[in-house]
Short mmCIF file of C-alpha atoms and ligand atoms in Angstrom, two decimals:
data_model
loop_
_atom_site.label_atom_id
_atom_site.label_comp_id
_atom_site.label_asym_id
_atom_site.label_seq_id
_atom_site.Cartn_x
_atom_site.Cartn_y
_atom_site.Cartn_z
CA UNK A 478 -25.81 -14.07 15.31
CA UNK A 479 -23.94 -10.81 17.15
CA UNK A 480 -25.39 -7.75 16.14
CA UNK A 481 -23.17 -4.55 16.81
CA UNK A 482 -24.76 -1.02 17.07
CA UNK A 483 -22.58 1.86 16.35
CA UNK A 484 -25.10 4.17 18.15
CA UNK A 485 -25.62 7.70 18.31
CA UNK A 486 -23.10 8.69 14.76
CA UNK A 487 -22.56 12.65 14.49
CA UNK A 488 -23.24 11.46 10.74
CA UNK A 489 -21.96 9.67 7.91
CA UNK A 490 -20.84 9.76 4.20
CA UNK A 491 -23.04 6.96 2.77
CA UNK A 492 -21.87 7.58 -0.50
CA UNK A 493 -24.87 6.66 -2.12
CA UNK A 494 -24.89 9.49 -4.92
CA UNK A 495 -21.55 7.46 -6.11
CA UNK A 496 -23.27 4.43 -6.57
CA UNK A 497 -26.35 6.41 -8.88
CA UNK A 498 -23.75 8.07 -10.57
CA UNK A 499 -22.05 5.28 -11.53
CA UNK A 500 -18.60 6.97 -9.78
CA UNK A 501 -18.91 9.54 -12.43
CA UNK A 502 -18.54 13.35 -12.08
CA UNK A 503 -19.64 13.04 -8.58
CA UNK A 504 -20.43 16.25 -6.40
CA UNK A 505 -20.47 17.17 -3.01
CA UNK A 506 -23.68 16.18 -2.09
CA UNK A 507 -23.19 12.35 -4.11
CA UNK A 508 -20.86 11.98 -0.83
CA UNK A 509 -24.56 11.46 1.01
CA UNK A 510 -24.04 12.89 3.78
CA UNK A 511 -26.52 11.87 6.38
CA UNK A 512 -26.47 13.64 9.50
CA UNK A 513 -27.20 12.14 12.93
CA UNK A 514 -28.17 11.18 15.20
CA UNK A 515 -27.62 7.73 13.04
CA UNK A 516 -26.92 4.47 14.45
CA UNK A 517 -25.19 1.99 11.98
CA UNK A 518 -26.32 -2.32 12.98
CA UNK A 519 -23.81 -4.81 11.52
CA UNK A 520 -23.63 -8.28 11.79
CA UNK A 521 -20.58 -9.74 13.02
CA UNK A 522 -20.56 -12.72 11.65
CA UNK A 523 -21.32 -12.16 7.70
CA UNK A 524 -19.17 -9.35 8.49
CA UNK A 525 -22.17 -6.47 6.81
CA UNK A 526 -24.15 -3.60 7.33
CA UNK A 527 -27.51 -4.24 8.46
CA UNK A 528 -29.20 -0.92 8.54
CA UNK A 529 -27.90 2.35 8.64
CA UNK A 530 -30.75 4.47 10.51
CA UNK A 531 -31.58 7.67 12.23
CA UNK A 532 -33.84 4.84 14.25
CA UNK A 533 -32.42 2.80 17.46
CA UNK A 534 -32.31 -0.92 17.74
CA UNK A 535 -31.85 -3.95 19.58
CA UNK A 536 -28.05 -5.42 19.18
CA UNK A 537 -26.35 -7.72 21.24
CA UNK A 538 -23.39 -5.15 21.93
CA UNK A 539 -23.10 -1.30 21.74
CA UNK A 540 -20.86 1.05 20.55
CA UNK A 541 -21.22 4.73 21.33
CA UNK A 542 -20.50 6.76 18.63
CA UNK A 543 -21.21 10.31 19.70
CA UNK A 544 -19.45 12.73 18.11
CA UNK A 545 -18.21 10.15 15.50
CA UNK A 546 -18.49 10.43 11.86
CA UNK A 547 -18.33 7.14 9.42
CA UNK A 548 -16.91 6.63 6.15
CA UNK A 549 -16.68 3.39 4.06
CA UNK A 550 -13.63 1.63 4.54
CA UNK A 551 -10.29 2.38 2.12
CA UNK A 552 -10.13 0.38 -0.52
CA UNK A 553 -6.17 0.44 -2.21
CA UNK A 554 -6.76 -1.12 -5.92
CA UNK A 555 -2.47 -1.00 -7.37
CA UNK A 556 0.08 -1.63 -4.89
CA UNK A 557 2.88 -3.95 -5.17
CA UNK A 558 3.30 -5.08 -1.09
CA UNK A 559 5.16 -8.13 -1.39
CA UNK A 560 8.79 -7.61 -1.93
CA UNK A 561 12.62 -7.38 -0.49
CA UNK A 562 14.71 -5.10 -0.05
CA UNK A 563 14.64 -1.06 -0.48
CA UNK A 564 15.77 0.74 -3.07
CA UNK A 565 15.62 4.56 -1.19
CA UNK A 566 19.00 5.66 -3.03
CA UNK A 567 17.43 5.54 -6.74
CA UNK A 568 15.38 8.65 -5.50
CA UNK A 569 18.51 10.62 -5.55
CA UNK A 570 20.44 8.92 -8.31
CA UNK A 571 17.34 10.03 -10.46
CA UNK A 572 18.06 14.01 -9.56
CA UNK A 573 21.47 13.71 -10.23
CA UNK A 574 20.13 12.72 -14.16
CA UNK A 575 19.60 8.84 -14.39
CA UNK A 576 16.46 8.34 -16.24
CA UNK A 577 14.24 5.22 -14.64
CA UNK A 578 14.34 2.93 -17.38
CA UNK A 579 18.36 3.20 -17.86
CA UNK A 580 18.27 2.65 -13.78
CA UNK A 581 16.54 -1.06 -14.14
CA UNK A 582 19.01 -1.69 -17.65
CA UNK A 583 21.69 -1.45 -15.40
CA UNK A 584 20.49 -4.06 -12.84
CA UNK A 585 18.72 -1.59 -10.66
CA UNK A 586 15.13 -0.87 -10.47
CA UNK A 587 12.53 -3.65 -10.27
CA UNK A 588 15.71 -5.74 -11.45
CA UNK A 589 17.70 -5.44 -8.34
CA UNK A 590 13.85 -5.78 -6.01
CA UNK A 591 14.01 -9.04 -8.61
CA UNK A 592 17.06 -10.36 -6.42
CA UNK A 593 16.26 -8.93 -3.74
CA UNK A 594 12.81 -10.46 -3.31
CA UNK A 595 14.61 -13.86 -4.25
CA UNK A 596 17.37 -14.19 -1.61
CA UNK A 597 14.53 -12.82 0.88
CA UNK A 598 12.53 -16.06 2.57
CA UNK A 599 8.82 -16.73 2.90
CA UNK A 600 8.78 -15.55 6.06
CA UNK A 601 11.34 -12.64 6.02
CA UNK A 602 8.56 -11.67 3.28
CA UNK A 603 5.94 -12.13 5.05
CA UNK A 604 6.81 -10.44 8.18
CA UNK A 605 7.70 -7.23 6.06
CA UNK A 606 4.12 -7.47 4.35
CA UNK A 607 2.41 -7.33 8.02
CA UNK A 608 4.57 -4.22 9.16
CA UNK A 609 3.29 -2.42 5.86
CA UNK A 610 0.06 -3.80 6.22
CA UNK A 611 -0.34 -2.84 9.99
CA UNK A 612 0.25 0.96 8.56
CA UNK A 613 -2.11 0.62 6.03
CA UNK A 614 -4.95 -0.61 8.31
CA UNK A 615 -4.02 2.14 10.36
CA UNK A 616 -4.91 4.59 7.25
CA UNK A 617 -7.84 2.93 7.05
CA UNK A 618 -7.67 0.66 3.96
CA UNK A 619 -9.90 -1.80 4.21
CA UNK A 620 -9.64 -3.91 0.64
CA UNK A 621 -6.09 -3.97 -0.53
CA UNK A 622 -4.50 -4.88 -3.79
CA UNK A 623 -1.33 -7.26 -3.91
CA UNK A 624 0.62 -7.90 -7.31
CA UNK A 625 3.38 -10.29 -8.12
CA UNK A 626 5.91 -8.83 -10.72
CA UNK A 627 9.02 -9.37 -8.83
CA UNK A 628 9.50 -12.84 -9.72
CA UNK A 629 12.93 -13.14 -11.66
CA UNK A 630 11.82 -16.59 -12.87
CA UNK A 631 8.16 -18.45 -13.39
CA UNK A 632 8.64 -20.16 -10.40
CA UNK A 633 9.39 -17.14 -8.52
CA UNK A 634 6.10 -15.84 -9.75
CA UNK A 635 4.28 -18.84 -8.35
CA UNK A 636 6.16 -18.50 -5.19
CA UNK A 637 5.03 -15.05 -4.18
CA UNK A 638 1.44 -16.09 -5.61
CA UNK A 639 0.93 -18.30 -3.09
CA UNK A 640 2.34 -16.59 -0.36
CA UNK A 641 -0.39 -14.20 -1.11
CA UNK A 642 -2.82 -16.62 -1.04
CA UNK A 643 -1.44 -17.52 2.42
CA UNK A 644 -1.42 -14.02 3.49
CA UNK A 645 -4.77 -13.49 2.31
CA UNK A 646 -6.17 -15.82 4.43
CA UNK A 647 -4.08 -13.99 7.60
CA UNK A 648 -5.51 -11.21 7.10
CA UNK A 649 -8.82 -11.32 6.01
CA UNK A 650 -10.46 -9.84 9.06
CA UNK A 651 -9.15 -6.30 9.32
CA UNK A 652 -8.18 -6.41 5.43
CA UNK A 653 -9.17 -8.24 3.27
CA UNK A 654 -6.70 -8.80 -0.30
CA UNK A 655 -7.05 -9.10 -3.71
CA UNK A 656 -3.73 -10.42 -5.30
CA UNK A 657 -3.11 -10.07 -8.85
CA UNK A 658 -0.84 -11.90 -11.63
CA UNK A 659 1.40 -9.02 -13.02
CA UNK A 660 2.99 -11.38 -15.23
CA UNK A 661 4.62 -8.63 -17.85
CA UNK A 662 6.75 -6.44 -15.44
CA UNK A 663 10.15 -5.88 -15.87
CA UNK A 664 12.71 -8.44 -18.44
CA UNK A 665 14.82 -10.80 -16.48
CA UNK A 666 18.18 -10.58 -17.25
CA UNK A 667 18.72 -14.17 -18.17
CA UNK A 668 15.65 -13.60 -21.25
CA UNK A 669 14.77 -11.52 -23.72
CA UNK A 670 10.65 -10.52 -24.31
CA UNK A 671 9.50 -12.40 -26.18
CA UNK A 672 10.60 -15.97 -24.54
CA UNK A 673 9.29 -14.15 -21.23
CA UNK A 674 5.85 -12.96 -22.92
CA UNK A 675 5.06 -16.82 -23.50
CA UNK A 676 6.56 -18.08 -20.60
CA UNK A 677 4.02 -15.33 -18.85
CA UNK A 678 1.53 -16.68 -21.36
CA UNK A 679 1.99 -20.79 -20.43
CA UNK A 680 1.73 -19.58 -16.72
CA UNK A 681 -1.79 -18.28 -17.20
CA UNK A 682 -3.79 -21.64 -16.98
CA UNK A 683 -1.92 -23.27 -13.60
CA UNK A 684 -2.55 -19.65 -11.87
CA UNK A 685 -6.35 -20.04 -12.73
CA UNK A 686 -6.87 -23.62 -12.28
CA UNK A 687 -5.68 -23.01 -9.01
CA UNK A 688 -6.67 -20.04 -7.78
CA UNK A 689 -3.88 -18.22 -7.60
CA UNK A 690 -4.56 -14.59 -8.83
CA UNK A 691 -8.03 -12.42 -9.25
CA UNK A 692 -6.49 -10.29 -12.22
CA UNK A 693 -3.59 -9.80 -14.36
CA UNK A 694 -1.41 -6.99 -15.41
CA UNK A 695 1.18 -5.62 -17.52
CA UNK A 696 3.18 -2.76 -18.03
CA UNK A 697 3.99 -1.78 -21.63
CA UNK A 698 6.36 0.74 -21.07
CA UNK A 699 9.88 1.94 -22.98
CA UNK A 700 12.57 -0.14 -21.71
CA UNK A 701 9.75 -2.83 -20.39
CA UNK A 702 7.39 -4.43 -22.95
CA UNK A 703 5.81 -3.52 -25.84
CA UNK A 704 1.90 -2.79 -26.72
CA UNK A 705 1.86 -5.91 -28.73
CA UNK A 706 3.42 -8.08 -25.89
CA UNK A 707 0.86 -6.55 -23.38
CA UNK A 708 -2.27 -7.04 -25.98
CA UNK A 709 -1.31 -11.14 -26.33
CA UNK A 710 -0.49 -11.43 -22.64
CA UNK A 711 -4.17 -10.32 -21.80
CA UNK A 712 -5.70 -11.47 -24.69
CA UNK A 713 -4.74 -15.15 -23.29
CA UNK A 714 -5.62 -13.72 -20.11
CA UNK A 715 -9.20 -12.89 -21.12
CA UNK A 716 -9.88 -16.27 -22.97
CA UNK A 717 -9.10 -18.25 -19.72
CA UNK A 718 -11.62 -15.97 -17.79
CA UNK A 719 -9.47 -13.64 -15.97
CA UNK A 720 -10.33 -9.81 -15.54
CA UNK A 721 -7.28 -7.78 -16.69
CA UNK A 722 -5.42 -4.45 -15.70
CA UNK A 723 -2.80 -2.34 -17.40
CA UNK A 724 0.25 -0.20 -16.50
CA UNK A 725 -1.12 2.60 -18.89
CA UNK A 726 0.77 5.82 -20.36
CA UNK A 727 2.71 6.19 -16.85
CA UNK A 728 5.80 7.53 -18.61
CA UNK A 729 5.28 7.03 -22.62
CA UNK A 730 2.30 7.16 -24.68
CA UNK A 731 2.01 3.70 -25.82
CA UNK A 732 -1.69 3.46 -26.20
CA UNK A 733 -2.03 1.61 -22.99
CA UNK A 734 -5.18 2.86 -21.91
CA UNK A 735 -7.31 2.68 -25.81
CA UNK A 736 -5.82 -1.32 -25.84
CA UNK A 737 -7.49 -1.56 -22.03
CA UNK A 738 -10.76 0.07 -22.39
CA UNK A 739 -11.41 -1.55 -26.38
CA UNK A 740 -10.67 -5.09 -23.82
CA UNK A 741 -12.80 -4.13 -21.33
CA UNK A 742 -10.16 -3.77 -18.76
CA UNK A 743 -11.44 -3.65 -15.23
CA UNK A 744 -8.70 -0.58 -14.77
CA UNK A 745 -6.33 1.05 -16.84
CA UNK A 746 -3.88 2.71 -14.13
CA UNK A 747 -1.43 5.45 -13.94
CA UNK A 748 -2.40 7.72 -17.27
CA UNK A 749 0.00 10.69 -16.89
CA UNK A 750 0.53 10.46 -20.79
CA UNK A 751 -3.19 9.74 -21.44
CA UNK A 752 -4.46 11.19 -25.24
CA UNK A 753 -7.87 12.42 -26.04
CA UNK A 754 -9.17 9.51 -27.54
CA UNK A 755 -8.31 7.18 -24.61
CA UNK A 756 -10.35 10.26 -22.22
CA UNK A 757 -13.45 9.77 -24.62
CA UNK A 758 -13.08 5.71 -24.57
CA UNK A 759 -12.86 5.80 -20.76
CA UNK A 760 -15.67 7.89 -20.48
CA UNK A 761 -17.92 5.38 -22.26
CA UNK A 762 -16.81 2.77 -20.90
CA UNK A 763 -17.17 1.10 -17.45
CA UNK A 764 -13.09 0.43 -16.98
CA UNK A 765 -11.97 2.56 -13.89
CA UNK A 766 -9.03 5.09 -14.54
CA UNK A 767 -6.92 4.61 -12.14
CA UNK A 768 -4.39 7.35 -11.10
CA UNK A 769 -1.39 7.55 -8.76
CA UNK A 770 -0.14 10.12 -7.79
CA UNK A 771 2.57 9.09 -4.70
CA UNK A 772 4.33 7.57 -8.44
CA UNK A 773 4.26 11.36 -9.95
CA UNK A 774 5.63 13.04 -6.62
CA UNK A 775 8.54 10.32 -6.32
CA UNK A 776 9.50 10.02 -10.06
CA UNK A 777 8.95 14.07 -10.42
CA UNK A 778 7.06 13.97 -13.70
CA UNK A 779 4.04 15.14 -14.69
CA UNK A 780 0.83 14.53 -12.31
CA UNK A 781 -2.24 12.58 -14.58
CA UNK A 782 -4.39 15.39 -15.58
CA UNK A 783 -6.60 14.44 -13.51
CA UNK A 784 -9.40 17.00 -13.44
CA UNK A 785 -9.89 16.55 -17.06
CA UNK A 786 -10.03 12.87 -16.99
CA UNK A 787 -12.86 13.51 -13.86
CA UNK A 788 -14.67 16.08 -15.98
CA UNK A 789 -14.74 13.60 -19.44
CA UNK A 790 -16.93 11.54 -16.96
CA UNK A 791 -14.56 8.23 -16.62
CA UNK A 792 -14.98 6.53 -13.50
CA UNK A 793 -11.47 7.49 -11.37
CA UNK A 794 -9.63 5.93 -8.23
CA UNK A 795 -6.94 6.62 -6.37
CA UNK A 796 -4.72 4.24 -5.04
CA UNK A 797 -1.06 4.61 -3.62
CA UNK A 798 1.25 2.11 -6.00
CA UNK A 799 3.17 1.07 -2.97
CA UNK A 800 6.61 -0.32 -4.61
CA UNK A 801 9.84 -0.27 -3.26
CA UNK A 802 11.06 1.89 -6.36
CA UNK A 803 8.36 4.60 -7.45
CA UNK A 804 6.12 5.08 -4.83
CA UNK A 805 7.60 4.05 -1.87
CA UNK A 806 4.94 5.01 0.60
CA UNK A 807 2.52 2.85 1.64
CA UNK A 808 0.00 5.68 2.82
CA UNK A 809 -3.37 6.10 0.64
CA UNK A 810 -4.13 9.02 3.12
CA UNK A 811 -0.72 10.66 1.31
CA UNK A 812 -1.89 9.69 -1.70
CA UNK A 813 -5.35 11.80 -1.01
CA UNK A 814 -3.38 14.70 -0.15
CA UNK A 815 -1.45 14.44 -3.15
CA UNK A 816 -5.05 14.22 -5.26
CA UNK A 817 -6.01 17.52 -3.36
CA UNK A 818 -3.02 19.09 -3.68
CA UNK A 819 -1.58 18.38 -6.42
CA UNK A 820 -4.70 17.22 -8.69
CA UNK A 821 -6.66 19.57 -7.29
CA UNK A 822 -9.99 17.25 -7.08
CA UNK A 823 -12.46 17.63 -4.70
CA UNK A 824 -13.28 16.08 -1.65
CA UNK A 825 -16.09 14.03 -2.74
CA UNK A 826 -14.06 12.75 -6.06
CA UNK A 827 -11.07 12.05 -3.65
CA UNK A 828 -13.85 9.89 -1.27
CA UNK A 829 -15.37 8.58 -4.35
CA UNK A 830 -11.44 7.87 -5.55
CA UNK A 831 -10.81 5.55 -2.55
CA UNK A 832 -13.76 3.82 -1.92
CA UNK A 833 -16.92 2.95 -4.28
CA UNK A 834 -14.39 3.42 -7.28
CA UNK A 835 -11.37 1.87 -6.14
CA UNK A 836 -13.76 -1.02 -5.04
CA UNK A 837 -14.89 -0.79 -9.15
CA UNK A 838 -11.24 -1.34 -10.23
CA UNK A 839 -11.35 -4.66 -7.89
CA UNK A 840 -14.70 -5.95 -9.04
CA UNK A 841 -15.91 -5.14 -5.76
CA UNK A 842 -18.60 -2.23 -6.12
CA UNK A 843 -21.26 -4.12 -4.87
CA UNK A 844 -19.34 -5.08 -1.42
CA UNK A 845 -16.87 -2.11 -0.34
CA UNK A 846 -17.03 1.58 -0.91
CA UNK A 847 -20.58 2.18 0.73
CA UNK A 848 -22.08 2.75 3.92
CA UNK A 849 -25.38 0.72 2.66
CA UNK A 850 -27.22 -2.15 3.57
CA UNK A 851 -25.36 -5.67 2.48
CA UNK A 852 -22.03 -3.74 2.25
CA UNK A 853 -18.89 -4.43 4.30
CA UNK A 854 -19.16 -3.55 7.91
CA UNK A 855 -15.65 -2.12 7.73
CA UNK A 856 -16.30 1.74 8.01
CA UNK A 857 -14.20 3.73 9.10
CA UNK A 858 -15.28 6.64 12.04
CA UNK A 859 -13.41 9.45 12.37
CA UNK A 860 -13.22 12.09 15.45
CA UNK A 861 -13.02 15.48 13.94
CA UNK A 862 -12.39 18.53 15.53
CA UNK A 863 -14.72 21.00 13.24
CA UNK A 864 -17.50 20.55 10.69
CA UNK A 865 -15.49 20.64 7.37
CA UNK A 866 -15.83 16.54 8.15
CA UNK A 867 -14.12 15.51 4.72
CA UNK A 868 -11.38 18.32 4.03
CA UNK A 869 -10.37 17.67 8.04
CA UNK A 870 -10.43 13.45 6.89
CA UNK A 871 -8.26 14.78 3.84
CA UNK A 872 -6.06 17.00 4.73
CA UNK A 873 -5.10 16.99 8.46
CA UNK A 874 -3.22 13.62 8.23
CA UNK A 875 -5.73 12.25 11.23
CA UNK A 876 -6.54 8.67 11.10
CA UNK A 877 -9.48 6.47 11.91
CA UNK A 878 -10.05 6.17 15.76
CA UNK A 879 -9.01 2.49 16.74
CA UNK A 880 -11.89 0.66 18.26
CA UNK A 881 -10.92 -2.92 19.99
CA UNK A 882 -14.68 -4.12 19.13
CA UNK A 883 -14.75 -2.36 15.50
CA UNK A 884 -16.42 -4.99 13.76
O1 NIG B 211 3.63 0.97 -10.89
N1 NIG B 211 5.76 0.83 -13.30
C1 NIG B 211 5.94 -0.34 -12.98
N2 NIG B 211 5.70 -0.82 -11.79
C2 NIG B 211 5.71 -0.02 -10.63
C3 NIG B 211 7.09 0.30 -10.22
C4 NIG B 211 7.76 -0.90 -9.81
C5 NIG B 211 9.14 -0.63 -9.33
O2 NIG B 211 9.80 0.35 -9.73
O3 NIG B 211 9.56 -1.47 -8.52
C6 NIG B 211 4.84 1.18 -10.80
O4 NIG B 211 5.27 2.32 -10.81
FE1 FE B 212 2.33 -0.18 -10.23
#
């Protein structure tokens, strides 16, 4: 066994107050700060925390830490990673008055990342993927997200699914991935919905008997699918065992988010058009409301209202939506400006936002989004140049100091 010691820690967010809380209407002080001198044991092997202690011990290597402060890893619960080509000039086409939805009818949108991702190869794919995910280790995510959705066909579907599942296994020692079956995206040219809803539907079994995704999604939208199509899609979903998330209310209220929290969703994600009975489901209800806000600042519509979904006591995370069409920036430390900024939460929701409850959107509370005992010994430390530790983390744009033996 190789014990490391991050010794000597200015301090550390623990985040324990999150985990009491449940993620819900978290404070300052749920951000547990511990002050130091702390020194943090992992083991290098199981890859976990082993104590986190104002007490030295024995460990087989050293890491001096002063003037450090920790955080838990990043965790980034929606992004779409895998996919070809760019679509930058639809940014501009939409402010000269084409509407997103008429963009994709046209063959644009996730249409045209539909050919694009198919004339791209495995490894063309690939090697993209590791550029983007070199940035976002550099941010500090941890945990990432992956969904499909730019299949044009079944089989395309199946091929980017396992080429997750390859990458998954690259890089699961600096991040580790969750991939995720988002089987209702946009219509294929060549169908129409409802042939494509059971074609999504038949796909279902194969992906779980082997392995292939940890959740699936859809995205009922205007222009995209329907409530109903989204409600059988994960209704099949949930009979074959599979946790599901939804596209919810991003640009119509479709009822997105009641259909996901009445299912027991894991996440219901995006919510700018979220009603007040949806707010008073969520906040009942363990499903994590999910909010990005990189999609708001691309598309230019309205921001989530997010302090009122915080204050009805759901459970929210932040993650980044990294697409080539929306939200095409792959930077959850953006996407926590954008939260302070433009959501105006506070630091300990944004924390709480991209760890312990972004790690609750990926069934993954219980391993990532903690500096505790038996969690993942990915933490971040951070060398900050005054005592406002978080807002500095937040709002300076400074990233996680590289360390060759960070565990
Ligand atoms: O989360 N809304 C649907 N899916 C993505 C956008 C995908 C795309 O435009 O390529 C989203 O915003
Ligand atoms: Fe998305």
């Amino acid at each position: 066994m190789s014990r490391i010691l991050y010794k000597n820690l200015k301090g550390a967010f623990t985040g324990l107050g999150f985990e009491k809380k449940e993620g819900r209407k978290v404070s300052a002080e749920d951000a547990g700060f511990v002050k130091g001198p702390l020194h943090i044991l992992v083991d290098d092997v199981s890859k976990k925390i082993l104590s986190v202690s104002n007490e030295d011990s024995k460990a087989d290597k050293v890491v001096d830490c002063t003037g450090l402060v920790a955080t838990a890893g990043f965790v980034d619960s929606h992004t779409h990673t895998l996919f070809g080509g760019a679509r930058w000039n639809e940014f501009f086409l939409r402010w000269s008055g084409a509407d997103y939805a008429e963009i994709n009818a046209a063959g644009g949108g996730i249409r045209k990342t539909f050919s694009d991702t198919r004339a791209a190869s495995d490894s063309e794919l690939k090697k993209k993927f590791h550029v983007d995910l070199e940035a976002m280790r550099s941010d500090g995510v941890r945990l990432l997200e992956v969904k499909s959705g730019y299949g044009e066909s079944i089989e395309e579907e199946f091929r980017i699914l396992k080429l997750i599942q390859e990458l998954k296994k690259e890089s699961a020692i600096e991040i580790e991935l969750c991939s995720t079956f988002l089987g209702l995206h946009a219509i294929p040219k060549t169908t129409d919905e409802k042939t494509w809803t059971l074609l999504a539907i038949a796909a279902l079994e194969k992906i779980k008997n082997e392995n292939l995704a940890d959740f699936v999604d859809s995205f009922p939208e205007k222009g995209f699918f329907s409530l109903d199509s989204a409600k059988n899609f994960s209704k099949a979903a949930i009979a074959l065992g599979f946790k599901v998330k939804f596209h919810a209310d991003e640009m119509t209220h479709m009822g997105a988010s009641e259909l996901g929290a009445e299912l027991g969703a894991v996440s219901v994600d995006h919510l700018q058009k979220i009603s007040d009975r949806a707010l008073e489901l969520l906040s009942k209800s363990s499903t994590v409301a999910t909010l990005l806000p990189a999609t708001s600042f691309y598309l230019g519509i309205d921001y989530a209202p997010a302090r009122k979904i915080v204050d009805s006591g759901a459970r929210v995370a932040l993650a980044s939506d990294y697409n080539p069409g929306t939200a095409p920036n792959a930077s959850l430390l953006f996407t926590a400006m954008l939260a302070a900024s433009q959501m105006k939460l506070s630091p300990a929701e944004i924390l709480c936002g991209i760890t312990y409850n972004a790690a609750a959107a990926l069934a993954k509370s219980k391993e990532y989004g903690l500096i505790k005992e038996g969690y993942s010994s990915k933490i971040l430390l951070w060398d900050l140049s005054t005592e406002d530790h978080l807002e500095e983390i937040l709002l300076s744009g400074t990233r996680p100091i590289a360390l060759s033996t960070q565990a």
